[in-house]
Tab-separated table of C-alpha atoms in Angstrom:
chain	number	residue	atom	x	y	z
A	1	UNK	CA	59.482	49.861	78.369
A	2	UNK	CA	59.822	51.567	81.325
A	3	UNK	CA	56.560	53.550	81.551
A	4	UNK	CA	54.798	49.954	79.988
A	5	UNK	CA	55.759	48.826	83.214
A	6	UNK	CA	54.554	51.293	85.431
A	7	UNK	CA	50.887	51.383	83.322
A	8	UNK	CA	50.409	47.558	83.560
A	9	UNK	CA	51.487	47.721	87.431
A	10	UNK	CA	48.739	49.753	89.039
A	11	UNK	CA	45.789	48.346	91.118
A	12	UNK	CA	42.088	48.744	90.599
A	13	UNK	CA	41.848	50.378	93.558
A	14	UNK	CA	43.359	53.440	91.662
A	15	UNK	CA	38.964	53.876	90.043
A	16	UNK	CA	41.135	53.615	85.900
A	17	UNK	CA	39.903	50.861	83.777
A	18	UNK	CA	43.354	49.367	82.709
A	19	UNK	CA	44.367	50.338	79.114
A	20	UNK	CA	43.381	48.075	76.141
A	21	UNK	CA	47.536	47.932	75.234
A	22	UNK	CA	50.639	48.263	76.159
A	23	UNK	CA	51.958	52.422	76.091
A	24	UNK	CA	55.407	52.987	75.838
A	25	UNK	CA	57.199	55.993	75.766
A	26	UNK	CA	55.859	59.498	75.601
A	27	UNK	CA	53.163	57.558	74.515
A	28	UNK	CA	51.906	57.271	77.779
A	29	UNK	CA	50.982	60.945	78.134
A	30	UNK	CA	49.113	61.910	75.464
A	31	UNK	CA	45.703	61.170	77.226
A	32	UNK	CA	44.391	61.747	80.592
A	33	UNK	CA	43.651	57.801	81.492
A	34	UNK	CA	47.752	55.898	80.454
A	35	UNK	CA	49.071	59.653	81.609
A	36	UNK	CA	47.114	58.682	85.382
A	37	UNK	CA	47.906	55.121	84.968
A	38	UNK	CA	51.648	55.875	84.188
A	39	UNK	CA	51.697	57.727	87.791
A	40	UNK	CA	49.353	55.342	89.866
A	41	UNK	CA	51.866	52.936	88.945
A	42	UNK	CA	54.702	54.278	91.251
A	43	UNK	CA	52.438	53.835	94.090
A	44	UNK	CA	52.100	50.338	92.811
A	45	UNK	CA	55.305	49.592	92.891
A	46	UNK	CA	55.910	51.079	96.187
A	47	UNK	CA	53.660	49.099	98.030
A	48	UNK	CA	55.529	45.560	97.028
A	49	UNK	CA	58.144	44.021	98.973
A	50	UNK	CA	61.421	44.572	98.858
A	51	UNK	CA	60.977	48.640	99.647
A	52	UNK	CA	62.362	51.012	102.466
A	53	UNK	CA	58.983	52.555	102.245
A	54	UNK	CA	56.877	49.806	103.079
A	55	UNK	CA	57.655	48.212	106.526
A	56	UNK	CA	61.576	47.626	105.990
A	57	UNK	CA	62.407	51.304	107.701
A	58	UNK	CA	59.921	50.900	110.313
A	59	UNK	CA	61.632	47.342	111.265
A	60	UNK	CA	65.584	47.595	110.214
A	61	UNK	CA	65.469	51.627	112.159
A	62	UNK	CA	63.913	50.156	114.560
A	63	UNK	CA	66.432	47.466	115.340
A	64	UNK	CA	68.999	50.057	114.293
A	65	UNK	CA	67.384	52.360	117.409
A	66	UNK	CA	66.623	51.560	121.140
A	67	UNK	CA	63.238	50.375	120.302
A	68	UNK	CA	62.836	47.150	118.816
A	69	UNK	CA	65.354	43.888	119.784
A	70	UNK	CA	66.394	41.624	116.839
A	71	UNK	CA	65.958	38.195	118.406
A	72	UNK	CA	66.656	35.873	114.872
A	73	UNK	CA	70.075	34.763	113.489
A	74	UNK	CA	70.208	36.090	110.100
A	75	UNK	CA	73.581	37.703	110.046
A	76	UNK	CA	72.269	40.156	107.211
A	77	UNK	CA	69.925	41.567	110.310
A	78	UNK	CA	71.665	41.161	112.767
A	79	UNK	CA	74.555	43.645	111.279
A	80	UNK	CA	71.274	46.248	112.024
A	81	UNK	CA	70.645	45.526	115.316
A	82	UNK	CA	74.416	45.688	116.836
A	83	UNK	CA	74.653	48.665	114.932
A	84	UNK	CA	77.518	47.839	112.533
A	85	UNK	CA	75.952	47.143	109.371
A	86	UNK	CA	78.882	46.049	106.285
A	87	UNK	CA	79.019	47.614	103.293
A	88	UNK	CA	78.196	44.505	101.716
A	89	UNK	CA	75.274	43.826	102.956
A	90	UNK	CA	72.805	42.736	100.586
A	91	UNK	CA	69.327	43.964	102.328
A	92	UNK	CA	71.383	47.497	102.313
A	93	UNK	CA	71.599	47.612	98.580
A	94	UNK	CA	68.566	46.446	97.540
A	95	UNK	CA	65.813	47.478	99.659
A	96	UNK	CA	67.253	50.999	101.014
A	97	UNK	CA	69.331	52.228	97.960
A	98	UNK	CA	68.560	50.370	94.963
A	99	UNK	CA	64.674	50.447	95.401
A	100	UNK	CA	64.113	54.208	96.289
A	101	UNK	CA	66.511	55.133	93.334
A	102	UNK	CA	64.573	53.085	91.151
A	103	UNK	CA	61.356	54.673	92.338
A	104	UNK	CA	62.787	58.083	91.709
A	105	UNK	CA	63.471	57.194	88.139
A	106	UNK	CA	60.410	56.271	87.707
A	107	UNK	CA	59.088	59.296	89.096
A	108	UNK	CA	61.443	61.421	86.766
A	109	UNK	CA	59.958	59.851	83.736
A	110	UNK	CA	56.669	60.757	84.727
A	111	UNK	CA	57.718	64.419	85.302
A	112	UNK	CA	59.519	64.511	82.169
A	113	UNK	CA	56.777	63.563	80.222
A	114	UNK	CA	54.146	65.464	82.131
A	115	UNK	CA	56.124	68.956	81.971
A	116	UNK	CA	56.992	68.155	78.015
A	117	UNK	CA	53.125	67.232	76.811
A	118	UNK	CA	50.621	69.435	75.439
A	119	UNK	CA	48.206	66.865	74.794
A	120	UNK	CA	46.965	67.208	78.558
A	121	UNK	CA	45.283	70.077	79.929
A	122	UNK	CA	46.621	71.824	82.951
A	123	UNK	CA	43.191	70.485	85.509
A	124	UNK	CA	44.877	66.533	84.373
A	125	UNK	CA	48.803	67.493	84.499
A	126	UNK	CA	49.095	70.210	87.119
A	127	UNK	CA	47.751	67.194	89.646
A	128	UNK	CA	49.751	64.443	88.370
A	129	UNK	CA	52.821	66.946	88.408
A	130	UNK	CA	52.211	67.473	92.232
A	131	UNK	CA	52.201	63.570	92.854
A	132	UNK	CA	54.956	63.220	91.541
A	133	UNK	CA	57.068	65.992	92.857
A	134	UNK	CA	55.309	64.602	96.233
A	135	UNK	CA	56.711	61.344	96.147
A	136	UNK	CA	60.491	61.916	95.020
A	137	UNK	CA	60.353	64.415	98.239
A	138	UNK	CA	58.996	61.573	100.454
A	139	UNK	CA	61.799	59.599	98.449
A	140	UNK	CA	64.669	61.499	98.872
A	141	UNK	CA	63.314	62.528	102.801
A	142	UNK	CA	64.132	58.793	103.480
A	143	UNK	CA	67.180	58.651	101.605
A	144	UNK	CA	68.714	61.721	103.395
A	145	UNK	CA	67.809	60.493	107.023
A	146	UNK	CA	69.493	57.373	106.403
A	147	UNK	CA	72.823	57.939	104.411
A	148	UNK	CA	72.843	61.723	104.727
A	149	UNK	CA	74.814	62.747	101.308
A	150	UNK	CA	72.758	61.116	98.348
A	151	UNK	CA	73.284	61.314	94.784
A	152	UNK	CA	70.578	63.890	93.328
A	153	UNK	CA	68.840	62.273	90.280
A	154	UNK	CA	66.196	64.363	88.957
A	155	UNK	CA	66.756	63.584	85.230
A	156	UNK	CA	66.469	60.218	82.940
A	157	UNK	CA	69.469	60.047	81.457
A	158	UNK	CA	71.221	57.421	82.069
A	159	UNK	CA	75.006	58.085	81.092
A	160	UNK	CA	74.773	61.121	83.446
A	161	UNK	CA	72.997	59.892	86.779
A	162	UNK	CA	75.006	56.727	86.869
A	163	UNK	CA	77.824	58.690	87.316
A	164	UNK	CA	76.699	61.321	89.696
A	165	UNK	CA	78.306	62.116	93.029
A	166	UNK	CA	77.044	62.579	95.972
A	167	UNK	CA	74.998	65.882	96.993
A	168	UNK	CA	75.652	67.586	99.973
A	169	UNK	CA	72.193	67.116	102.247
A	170	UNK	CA	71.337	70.484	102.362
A	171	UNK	CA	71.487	70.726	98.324
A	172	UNK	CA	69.054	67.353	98.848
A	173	UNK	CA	66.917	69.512	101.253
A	174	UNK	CA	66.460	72.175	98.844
A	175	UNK	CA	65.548	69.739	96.429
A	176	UNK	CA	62.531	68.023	98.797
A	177	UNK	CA	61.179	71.319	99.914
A	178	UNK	CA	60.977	72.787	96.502
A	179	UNK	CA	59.098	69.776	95.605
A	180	UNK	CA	57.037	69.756	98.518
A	181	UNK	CA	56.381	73.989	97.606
A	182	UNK	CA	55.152	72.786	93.985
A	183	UNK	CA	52.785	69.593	95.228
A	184	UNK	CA	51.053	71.737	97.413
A	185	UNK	CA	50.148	73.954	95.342
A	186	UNK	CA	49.276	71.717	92.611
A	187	UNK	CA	47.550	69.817	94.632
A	188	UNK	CA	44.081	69.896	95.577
A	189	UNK	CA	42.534	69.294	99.349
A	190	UNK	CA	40.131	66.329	97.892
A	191	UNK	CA	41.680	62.494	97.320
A	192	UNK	CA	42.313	61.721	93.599
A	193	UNK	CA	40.736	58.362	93.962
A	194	UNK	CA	38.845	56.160	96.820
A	195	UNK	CA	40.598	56.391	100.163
A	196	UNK	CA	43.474	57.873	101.114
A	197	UNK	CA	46.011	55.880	99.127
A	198	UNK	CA	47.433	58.815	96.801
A	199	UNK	CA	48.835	62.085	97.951
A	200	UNK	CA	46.169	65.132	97.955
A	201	UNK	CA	47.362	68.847	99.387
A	202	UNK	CA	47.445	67.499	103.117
A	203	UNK	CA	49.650	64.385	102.374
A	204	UNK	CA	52.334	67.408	101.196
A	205	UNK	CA	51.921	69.954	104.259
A	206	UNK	CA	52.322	66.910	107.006
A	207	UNK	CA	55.768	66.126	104.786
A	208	UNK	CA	56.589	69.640	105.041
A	209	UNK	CA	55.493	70.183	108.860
A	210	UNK	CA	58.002	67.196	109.263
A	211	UNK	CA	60.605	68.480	107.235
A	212	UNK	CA	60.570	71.779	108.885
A	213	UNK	CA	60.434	70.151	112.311
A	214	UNK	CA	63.723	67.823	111.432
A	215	UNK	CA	65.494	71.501	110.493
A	216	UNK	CA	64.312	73.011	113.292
A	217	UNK	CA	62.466	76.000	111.447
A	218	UNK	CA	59.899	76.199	114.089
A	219	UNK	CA	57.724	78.656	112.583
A	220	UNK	CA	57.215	77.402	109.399
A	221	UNK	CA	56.489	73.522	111.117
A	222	UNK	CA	54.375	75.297	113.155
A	223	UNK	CA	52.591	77.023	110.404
A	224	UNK	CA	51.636	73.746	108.253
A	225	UNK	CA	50.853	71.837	111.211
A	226	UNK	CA	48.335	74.551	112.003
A	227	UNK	CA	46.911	74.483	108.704
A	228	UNK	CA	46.369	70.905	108.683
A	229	UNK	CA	45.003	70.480	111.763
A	230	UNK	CA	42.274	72.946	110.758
A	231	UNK	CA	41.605	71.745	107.386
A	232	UNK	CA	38.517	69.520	109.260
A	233	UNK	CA	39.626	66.550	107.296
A	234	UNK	CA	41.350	64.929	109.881
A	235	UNK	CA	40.369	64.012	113.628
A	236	UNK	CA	41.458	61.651	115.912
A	237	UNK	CA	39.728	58.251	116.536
A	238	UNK	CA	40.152	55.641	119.004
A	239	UNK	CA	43.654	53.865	119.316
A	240	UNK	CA	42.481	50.498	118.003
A	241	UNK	CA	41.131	52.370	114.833
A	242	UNK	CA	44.035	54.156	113.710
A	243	UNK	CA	46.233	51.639	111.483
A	244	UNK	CA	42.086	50.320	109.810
A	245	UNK	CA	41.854	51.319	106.035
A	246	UNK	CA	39.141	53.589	106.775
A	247	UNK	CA	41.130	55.315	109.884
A	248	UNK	CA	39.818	59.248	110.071
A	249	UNK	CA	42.939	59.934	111.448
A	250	UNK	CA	44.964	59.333	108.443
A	251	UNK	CA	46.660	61.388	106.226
A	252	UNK	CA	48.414	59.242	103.795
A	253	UNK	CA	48.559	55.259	103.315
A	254	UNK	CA	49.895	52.913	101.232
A	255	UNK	CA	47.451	50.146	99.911
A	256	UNK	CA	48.719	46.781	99.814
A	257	UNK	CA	48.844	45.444	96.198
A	258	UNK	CA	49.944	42.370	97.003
A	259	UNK	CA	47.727	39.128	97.137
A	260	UNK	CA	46.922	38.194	100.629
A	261	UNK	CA	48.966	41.093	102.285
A	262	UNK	CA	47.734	43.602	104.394
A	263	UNK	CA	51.005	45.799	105.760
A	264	UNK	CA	54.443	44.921	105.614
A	265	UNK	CA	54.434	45.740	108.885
A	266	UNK	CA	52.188	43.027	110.043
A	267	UNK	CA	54.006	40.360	107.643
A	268	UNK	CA	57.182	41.052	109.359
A	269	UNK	CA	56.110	41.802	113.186
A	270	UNK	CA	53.252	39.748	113.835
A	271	UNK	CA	55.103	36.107	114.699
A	272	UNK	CA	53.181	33.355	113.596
A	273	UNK	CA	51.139	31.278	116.400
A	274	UNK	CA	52.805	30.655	119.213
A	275	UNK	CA	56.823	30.887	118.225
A	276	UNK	CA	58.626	33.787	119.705
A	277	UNK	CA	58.889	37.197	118.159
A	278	UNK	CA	61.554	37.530	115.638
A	279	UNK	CA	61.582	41.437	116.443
A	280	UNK	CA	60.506	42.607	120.143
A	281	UNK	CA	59.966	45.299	122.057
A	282	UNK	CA	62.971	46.831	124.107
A	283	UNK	CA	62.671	47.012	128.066
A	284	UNK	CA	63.183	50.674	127.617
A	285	UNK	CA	60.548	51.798	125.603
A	286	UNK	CA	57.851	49.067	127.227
A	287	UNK	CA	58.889	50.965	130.779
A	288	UNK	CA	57.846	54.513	128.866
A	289	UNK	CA	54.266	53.868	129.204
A	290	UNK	CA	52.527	54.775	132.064
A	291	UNK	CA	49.747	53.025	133.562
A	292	UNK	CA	46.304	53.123	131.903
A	293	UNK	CA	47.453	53.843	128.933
A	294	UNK	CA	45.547	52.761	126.160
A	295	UNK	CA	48.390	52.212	123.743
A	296	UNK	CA	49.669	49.686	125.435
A	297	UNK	CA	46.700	47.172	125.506
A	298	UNK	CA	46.012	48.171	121.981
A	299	UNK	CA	49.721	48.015	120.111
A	300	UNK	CA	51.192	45.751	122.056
A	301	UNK	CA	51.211	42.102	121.576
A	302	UNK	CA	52.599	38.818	123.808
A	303	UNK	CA	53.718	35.827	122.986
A	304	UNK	CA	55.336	33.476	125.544
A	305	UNK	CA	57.861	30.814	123.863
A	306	UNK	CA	59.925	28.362	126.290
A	307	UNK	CA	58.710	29.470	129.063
A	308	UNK	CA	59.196	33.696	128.786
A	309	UNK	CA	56.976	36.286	127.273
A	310	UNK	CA	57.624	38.502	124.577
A	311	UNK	CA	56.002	41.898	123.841
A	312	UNK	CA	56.153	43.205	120.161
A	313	UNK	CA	54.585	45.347	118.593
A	314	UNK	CA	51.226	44.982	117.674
A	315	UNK	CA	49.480	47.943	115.779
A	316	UNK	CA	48.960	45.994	112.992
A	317	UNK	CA	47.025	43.139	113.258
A	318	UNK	CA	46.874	41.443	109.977
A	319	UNK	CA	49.368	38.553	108.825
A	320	UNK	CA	49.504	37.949	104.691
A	321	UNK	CA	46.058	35.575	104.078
A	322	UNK	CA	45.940	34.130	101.257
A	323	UNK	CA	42.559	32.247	101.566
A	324	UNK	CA	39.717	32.910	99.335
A	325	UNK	CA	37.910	36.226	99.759
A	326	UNK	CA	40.971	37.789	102.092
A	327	UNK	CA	39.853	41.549	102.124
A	328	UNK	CA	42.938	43.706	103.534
A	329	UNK	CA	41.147	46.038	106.577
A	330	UNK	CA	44.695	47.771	107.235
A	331	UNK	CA	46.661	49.784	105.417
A	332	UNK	CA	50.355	50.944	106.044
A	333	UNK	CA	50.175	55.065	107.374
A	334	UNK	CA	52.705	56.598	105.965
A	335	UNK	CA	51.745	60.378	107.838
A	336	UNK	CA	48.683	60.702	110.373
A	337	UNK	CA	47.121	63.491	112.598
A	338	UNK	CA	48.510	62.525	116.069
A	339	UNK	CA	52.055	63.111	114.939
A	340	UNK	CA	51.266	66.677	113.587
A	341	UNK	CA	49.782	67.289	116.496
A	342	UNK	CA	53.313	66.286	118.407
A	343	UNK	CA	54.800	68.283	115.348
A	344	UNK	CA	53.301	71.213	116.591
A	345	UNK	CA	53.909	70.806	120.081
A	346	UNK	CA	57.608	70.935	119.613
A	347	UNK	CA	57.597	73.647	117.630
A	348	UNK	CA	55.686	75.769	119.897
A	349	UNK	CA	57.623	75.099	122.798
A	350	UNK	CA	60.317	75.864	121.028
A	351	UNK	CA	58.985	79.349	120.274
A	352	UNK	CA	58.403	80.098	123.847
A	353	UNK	CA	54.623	79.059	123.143
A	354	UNK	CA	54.373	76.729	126.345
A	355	UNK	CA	50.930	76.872	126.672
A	356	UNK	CA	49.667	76.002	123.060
A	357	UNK	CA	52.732	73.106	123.087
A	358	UNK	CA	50.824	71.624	126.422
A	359	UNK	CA	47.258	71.929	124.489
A	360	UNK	CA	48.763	70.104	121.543
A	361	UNK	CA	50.394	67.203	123.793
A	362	UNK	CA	47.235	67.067	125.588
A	363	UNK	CA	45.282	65.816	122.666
A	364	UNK	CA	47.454	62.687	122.045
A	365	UNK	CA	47.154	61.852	125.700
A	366	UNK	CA	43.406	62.150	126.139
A	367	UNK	CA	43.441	59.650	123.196
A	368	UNK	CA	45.589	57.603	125.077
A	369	UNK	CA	43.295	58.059	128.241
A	370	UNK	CA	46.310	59.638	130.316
A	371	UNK	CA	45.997	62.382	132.724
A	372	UNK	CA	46.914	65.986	131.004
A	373	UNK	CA	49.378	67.671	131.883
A	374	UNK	CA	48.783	70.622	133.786
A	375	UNK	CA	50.390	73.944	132.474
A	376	UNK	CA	51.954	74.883	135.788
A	377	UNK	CA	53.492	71.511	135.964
A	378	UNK	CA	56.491	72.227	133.174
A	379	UNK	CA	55.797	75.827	134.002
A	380	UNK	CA	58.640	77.611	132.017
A	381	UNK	CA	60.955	74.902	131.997
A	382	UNK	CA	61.345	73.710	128.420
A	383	UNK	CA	63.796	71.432	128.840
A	384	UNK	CA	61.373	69.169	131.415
A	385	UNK	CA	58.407	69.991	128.492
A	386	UNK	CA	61.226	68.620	125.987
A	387	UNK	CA	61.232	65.425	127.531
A	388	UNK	CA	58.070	65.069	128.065
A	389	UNK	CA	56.628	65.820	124.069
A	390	UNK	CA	60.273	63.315	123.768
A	391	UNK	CA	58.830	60.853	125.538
A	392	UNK	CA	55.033	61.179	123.723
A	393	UNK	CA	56.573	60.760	120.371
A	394	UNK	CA	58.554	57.554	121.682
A	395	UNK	CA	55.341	55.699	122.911
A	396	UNK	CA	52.955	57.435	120.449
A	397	UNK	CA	55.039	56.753	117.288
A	398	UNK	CA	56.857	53.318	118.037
A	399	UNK	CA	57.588	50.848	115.359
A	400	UNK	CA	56.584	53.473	112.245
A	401	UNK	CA	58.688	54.187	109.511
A	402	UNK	CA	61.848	54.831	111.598
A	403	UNK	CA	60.759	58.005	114.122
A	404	UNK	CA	62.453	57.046	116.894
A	405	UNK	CA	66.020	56.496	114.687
A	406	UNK	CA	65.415	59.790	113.023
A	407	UNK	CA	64.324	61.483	115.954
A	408	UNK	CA	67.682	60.487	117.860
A	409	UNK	CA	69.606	61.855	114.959
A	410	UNK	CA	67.736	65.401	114.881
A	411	UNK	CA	67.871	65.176	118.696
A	412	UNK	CA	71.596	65.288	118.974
A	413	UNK	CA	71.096	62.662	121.462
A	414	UNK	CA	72.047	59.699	119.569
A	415	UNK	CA	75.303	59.091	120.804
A	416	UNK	CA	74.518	58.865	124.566
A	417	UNK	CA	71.291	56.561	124.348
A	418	UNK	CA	73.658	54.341	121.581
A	419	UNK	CA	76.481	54.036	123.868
A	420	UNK	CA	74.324	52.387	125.838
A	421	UNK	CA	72.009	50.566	123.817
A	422	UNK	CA	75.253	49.138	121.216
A	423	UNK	CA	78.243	47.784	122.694
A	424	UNK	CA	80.233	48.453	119.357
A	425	UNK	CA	78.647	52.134	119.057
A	426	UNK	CA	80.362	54.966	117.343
A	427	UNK	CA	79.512	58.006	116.372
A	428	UNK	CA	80.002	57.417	112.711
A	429	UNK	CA	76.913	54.881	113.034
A	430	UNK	CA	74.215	57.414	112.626
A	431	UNK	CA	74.507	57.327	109.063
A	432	UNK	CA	74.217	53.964	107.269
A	433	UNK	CA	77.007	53.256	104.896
A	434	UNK	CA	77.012	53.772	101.103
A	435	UNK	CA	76.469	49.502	99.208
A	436	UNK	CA	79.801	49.086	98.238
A	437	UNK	CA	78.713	47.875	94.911
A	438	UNK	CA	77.214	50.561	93.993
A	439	UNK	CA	80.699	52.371	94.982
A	440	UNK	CA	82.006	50.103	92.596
A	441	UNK	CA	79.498	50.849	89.733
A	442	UNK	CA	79.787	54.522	90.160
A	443	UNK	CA	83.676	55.556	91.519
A	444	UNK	CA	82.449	59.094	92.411
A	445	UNK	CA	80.224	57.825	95.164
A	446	UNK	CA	82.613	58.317	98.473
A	447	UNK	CA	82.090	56.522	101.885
A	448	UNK	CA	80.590	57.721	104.530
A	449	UNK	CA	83.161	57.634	107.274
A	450	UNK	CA	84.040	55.080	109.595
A	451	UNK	CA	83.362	52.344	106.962
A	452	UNK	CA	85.803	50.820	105.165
């Protein structure tokens, strides 16, 4: 039943005629078209609502973070943006633990019954395989940031993961960079169908560059930035171009399966005519940019309601349209070039390559049409060039999928921008807590501390 589901759930989009019937069981991979379908369904189901992947990290980290100001009265929000989210709370369970753990499931079936067939040969399975290992790293990379010790499902068996306790994270890492290891090598460079809406080699480098970045093994994020960057696939485009579905600057993007829908992002961002913003900008990060800079005309919106005005943000431009002949010209970007670039830049600096980390921050601010930044300005300072590639990853990655909530954490300056941001801040915050019915399903889940 399950795999049924994930076969009749994936789009056209994918280039697969749908099956003539329903395929259940190992079924499903014992030919090259239900085995695809069975896998192009995950992506399916990630792009619906009601997932931490699509939009909800970008908006609830954001809110959780410095950057975006929660300006509604839902008291299920609200527990985000003060910083003290309950146990209880619903949005908790069900987009950010529930979903991603059912996605993973998913995505175990598919391995199990990829790695047990012989009725596919290797040039079918070897790709699928690397999807899939792809996408319970990107899963379990989300999972980690947020709650930090995760239960570590990668069989099907019910009576044993539902019991599981947590891992410790750096078990979890293990796990995501072994799977990252496999993808790209399974892998190829080329897109497995039209766009650049399922993973290819590239999609599982930029994870790893990022991955290496967050545990500060600067050579090896150096290393797979590199190699992207010089693959040729990828270049830079203008800022108003980057979040279109045909954007040459990205890497990986969900398409939007839903009717009408574009982005999450632009459902929940974009406030409808003239009302006020339910999620703004913070006067922080709208004082980081500097004047000219082309991000601001181009991701920034205004609204003015009773009399004030309202900046949110605005990289998406498409609210859900449900009128006849609504084409969706935006995609959500899960990884794109500018950030490897930034990936880079921190890791060189951090080797003691100040130079090459000045080059790489260069390119995202002649995009932005900023002055560069000379080399004998930081000179051999890298704690001024820290703040500076801190500062470009602030304004150039706002409002996506959570970078500026993970980046405090990796940082290790959470606590002294919270203090000042929450007035209820502690330091136990940086980790979300653990749905307490899901404690209650599964006693050998444990708290994360300073919850009740």
């Amino acid at each position: 039943m399950l795999v049924a589901g994930l076969v009749n759930s994936c789009s056209d989009f994918l280039d697969v005629d749908r099956p003539r019937d329903r395929i259940t069981g190992d079924q499903a991979f014992q030919n090259a078209d239900t085995a695809t379908r069975s896998v192009t369904g995950i992506y399916a189901e990630m792009s619906r609502t009601g997932n931490m992947i699509w939009g909800y990290t970008t908006v609830y980290a954001g809110i959780c973070s410095d950057e975006l100001v929660y300006t509604g009265t839902a008291l299920s929000t609200r527990e985000y943006f003060n910083g003290v989210i309950d146990p209880s709370n619903d949005l908790l369970e069900k987009w950010f633990w529930t979903s991603p753990y059912e996605l993973i499931h998913h995505v175990n079936r598919c391995l199990q019954g990829l790695e047990t067939t012989s009725a596919l040969p290797p040039a079918v399975k070897n790709p699928l395989i690397g999807e899939c290992r792809f996408l319970r790293a990107l899963l379990y990379f989300h999972l980690v940031q947020l709650f930090g010790d995760v239960p570590l499902i990668t069989g099907t068996d019910y009576t044993v993961t539902s019991t599981l306790p947590r891992a410790s994270k750096d078990v979890v890492w293990q796990t995501i960079l072994n799977d990252l290891g496999i993808a790209k090598d399974l892998l190829s460079s080329d897109y497995p169908s039209a766009g650049r809406v399922r993973a290819n080699r590239w999609s599982a480098v930029a994870l790893l560059a990022r991955c290496y970045l967050y545990r500060k093994e600067w050579a090896m994020a150096e290393r797979e930035a590199t190699a992207l960057i010089n693959s040729g696939l990828y270049r830079l485009g203008t800022v108003e171009n980057v979040f279109r579905a045909e954007s040459q600057e990205a890497i990986l993007q969900v398409f939007p399966t839903m009717t009408g829908y574009s982005t999450m992002e632009g459902f929940l961002l974009i406030p409808i005519g003239n009302v006020r913003p339910t999620f703004e900008l913070s006067s922080s990060l709208l004082a980081l940019f500097e004047s000219g800079d082309k991000r601001k005309n181009a991701w920034v919106g205004t609204r003015t309601a009773s009399g004030r005005t309202y900046y949110f943000p605005h990289k998406y431009k498409q609210r859900p349209d449900f009128s006849v002949g609504f084409k969706a010209g935006e995609y959500t970007t899960l990884f794109r070039l500018s950030e490897i670039y930034l990936i880079r830049a921190e890791s060189r600096m951090a080797l003691g390559e100040m130079a090459g980390a000045i080059e790489d921050l260069n390119v995202v601010r002649k995009r932005a049409g900023l002055s560069l930044i000379s080399p004998a300005a930081p000179g051999s300072n890298e704690g001024v060039l820290a703040d500076l590639i801190a500062r470009e990853r602030q304004v150039e990655l706002f409002a996506e999928g959570g970078h500026r909530w993970f980046d405090l954490k990796r940082s290790g300056h959470i606590n002294n921008i919270m203090r000042q941001a929450k007035t209820n801040w502690k330091s136990d915050y940086s980790l979300w807590p653990i749905p307490r019915a899901q404690i209650v399903l599964n006693p050998a889940l444990k708290q994360n501390s300073g919850y009740p």
